[in-house]
Short mmCIF file of C-alpha atoms in Angstrom, two decimals:
data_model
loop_
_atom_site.label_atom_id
_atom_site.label_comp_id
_atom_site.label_asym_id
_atom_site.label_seq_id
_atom_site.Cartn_x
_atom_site.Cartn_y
_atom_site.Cartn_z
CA UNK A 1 -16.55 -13.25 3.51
CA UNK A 2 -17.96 -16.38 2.98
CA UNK A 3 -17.49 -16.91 -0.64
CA UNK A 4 -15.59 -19.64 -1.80
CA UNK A 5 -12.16 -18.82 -2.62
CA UNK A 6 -11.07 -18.64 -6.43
CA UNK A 7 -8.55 -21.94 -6.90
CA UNK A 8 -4.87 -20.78 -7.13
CA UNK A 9 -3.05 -20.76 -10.20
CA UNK A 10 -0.35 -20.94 -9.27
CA UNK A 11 2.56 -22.10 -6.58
CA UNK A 12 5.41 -19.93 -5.79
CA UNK A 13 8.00 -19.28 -2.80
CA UNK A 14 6.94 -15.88 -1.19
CA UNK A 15 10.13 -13.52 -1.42
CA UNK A 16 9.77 -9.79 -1.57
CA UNK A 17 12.83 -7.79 -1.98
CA UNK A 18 11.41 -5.33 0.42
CA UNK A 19 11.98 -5.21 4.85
CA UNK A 20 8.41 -5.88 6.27
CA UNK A 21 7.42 -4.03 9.62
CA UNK A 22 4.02 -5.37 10.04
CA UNK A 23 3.69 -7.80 7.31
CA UNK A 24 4.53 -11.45 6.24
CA UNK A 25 6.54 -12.91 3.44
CA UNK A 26 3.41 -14.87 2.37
CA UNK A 27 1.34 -11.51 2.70
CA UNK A 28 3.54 -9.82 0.64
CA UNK A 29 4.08 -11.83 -1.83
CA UNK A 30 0.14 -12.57 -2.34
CA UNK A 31 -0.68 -8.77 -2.20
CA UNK A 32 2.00 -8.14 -4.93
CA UNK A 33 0.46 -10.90 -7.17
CA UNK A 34 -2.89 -9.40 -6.66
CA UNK A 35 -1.90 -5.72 -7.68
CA UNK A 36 -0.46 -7.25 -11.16
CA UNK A 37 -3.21 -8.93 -11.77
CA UNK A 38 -5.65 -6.29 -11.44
CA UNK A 39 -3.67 -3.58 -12.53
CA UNK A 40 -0.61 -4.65 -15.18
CA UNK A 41 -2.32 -6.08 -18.56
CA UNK A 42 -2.12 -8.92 -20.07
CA UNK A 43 1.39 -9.05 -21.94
CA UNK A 44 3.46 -7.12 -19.17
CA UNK A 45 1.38 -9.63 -16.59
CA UNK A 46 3.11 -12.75 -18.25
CA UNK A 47 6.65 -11.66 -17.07
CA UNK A 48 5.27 -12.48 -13.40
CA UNK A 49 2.52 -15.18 -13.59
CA UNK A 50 0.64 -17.28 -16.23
CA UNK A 51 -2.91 -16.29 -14.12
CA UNK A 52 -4.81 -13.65 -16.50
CA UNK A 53 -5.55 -10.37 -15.53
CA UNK A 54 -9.05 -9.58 -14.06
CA UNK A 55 -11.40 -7.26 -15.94
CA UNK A 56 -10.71 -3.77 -16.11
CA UNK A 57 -13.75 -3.10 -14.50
CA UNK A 58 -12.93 -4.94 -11.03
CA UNK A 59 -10.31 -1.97 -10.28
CA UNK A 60 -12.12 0.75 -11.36
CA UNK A 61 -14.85 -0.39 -8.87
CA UNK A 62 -12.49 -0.44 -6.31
CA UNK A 63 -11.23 3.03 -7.02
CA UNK A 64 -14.69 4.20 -6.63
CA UNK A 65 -14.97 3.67 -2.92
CA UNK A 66 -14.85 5.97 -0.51
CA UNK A 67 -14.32 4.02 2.75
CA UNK A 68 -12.74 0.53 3.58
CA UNK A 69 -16.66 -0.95 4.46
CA UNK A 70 -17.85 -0.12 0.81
CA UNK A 71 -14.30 -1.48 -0.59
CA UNK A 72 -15.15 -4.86 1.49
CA UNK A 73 -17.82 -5.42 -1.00
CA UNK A 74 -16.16 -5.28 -4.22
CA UNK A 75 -15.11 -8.44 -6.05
CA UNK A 76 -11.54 -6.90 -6.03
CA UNK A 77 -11.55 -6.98 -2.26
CA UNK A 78 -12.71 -10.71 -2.42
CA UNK A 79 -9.81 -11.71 -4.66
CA UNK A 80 -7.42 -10.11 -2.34
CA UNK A 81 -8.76 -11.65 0.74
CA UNK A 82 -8.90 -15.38 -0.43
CA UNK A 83 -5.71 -14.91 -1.40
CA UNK A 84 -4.41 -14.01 1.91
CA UNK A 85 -2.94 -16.45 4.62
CA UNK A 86 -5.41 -17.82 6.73
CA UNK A 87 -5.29 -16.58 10.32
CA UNK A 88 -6.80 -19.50 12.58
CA UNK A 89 -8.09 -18.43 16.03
CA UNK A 90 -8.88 -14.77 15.32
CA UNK A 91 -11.15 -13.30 17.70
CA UNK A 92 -13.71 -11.33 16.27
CA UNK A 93 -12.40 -8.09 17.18
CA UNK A 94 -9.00 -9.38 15.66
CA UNK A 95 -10.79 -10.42 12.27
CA UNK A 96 -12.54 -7.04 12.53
CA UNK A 97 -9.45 -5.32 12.51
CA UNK A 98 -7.88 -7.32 9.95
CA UNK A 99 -10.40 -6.83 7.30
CA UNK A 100 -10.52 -2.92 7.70
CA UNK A 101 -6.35 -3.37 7.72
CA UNK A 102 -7.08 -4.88 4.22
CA UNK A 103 -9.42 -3.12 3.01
CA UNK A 104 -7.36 0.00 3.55
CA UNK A 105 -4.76 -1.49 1.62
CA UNK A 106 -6.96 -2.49 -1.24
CA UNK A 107 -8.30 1.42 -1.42
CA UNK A 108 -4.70 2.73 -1.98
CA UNK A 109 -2.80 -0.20 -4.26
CA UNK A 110 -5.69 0.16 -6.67
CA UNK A 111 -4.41 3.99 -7.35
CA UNK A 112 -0.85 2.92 -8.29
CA UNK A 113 -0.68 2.32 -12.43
CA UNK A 114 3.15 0.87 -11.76
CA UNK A 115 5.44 0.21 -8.97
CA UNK A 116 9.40 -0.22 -8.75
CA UNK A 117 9.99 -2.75 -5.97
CA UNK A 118 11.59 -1.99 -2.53
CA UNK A 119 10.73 1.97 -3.68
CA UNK A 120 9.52 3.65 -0.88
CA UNK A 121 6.96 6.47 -1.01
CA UNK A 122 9.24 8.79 1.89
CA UNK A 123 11.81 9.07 -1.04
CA UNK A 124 9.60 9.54 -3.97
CA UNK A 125 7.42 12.18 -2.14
CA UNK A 126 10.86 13.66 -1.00
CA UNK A 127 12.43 13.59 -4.81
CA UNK A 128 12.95 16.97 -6.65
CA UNK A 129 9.79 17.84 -9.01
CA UNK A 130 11.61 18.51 -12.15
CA UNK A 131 14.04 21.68 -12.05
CA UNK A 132 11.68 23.35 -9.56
CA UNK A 133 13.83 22.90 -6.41
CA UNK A 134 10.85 21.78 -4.61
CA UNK A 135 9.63 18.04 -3.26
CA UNK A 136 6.53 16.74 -5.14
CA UNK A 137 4.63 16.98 -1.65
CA UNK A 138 5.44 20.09 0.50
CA UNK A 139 6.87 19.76 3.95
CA UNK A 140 3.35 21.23 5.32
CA UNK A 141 1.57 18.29 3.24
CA UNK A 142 4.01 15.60 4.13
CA UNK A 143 3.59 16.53 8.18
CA UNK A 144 -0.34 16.51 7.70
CA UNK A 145 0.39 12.60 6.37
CA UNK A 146 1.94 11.68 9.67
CA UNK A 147 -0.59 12.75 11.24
CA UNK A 148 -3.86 11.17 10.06
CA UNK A 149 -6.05 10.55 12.42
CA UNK A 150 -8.46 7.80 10.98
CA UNK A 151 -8.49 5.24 8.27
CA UNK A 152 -10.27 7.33 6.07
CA UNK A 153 -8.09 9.72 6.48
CA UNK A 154 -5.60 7.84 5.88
CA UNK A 155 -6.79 6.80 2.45
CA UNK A 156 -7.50 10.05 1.35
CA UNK A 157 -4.16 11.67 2.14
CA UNK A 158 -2.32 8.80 0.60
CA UNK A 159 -4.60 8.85 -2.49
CA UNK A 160 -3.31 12.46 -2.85
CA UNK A 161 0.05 11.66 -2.05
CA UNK A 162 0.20 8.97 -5.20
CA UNK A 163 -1.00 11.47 -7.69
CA UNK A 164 1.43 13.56 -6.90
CA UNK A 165 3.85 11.25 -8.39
CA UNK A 166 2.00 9.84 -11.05
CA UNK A 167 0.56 6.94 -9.07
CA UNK A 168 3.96 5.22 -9.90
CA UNK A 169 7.39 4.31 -8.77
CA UNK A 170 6.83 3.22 -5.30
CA UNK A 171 6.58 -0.02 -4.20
CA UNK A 172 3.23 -2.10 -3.44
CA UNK A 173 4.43 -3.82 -1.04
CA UNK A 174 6.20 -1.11 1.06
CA UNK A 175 2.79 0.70 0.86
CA UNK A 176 0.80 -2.32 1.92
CA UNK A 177 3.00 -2.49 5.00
CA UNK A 178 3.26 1.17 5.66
CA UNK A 179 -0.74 1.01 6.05
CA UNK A 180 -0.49 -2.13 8.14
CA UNK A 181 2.00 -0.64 10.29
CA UNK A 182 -0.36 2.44 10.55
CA UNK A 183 -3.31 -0.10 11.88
CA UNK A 184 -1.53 -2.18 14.04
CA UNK A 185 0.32 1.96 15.63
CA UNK A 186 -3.37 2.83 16.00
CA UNK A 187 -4.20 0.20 18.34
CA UNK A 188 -1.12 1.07 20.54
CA UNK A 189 1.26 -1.60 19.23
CA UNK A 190 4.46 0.57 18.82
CA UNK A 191 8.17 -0.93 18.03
CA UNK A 192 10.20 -0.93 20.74
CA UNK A 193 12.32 1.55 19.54
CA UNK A 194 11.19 5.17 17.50
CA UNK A 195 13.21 4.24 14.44
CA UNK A 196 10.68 1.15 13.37
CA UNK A 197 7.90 3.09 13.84
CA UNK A 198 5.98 4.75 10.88
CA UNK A 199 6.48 8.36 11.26
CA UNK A 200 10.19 8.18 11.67
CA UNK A 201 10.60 5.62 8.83
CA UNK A 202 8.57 8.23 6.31
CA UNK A 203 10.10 11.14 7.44
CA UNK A 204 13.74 9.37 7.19
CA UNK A 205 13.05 8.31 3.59
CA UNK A 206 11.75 12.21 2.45
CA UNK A 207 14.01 14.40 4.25
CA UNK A 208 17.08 11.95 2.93
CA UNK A 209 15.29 12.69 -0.74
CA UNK A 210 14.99 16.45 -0.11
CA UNK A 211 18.70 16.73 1.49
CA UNK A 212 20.57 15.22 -1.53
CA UNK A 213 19.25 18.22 -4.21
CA UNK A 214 19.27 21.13 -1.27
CA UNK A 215 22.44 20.50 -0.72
CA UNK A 216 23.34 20.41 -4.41
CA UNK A 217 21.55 23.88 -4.54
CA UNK A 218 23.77 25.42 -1.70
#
């Protein structure tokens, strides 16, 4: 990554609405900027920021990878990264990990086409699909998510989880650090205690969703 980073618009206080597990305020808040501008356009971008949108073409690139090495190549990975906080001191295997961490994050955000903030995707997946008594991702589905095995498949099953609710009304953020939490789980860094860890925070926010309208059916 050693092109030169694009000169920031703007300045702003990083606050996110949202509880971060494995991310930072200033990572937040720079991931959220960089999902508006490459996804929002131009008119519902100016509520948020006075920096322009980037071309069209710069997401659908993006959504065209397969794995988080080809997404490291694509000038919407570059915006992202320059825009992060710099982490002085990294060993390699640290920066390593940090760029597939990112790039991961990068290959998912670039599916959603609008988010509601501090949303999380537990709840959404979990919500009644129409009058059909049913979540939008089956129980069998939703346990195959926890388990992914590999940042690929990681990707891939949350790619599928996003278009089953319209790639909408979650929250970037709360993805962002949901995949981030998944990366730093994967290397053996767990939180002290089960109920900060990933699987238990998904399966909290779906099987709340799916209990409010089961019991309504009773």
């Amino acid at each position: 990554m050693s092109e030169t980073a694009e000169p920031q618009v703007e300045k702003a206080t990083p606050v996110v609405p949202e509880r971060l597990r494995a991310l930072t305020p200033e990572e937040a808040f720079a991931v959220r900027r960089w999902w508006q501008r490459l996804t929002l356009p131009a008119e519902e971008l100016k509520a948020f920021t006075s920096a322009p949108p980037w071309p069209k073409g710069v997401r659908a690139m993006l959504r065209r990878c397969e794995s988080p090495e080809a997404a490291m190549l694509t000038e919407a990975f570059r915006h992202l990264w320059h825009r992060l906080p710099e982490s002085e001191g990294q060993s390699e295997k640290r920066r390593n990990l940090r760029l597939q961490t990112w790039a991961c994050i990068a290959l998912v955000l670039a599916e959603v086409r609008a988010e509601t903030p501090s949303a999380t995707l537990g709840s959404q997946l979990g919500k009644q699909k129409k009058e059909t008594g049913k979540p939008h991702m089956s129980e069998l589905r939703f346990q195959q998510m926890l388990t992914c095995q590999t940042p690929e498949e990681l990707v891939q099953r949350l790619r599928r989880a996003l278009a089953l609710i319209d790639k909408q009304g979650v929250s970037v953020v709360h993805l962002a650090d949901n995949i981030a939490l998944w990366w730093r789980e994967s290397q053996g860094v767990l939180a002290p205690q089960p109920t900060g860890r990933l699987g238990f925070l998904w399966a909290n926010d779906y099987f709340e969703a799916l209990s409010r309208y089961q019991r309504a059916s009773d």
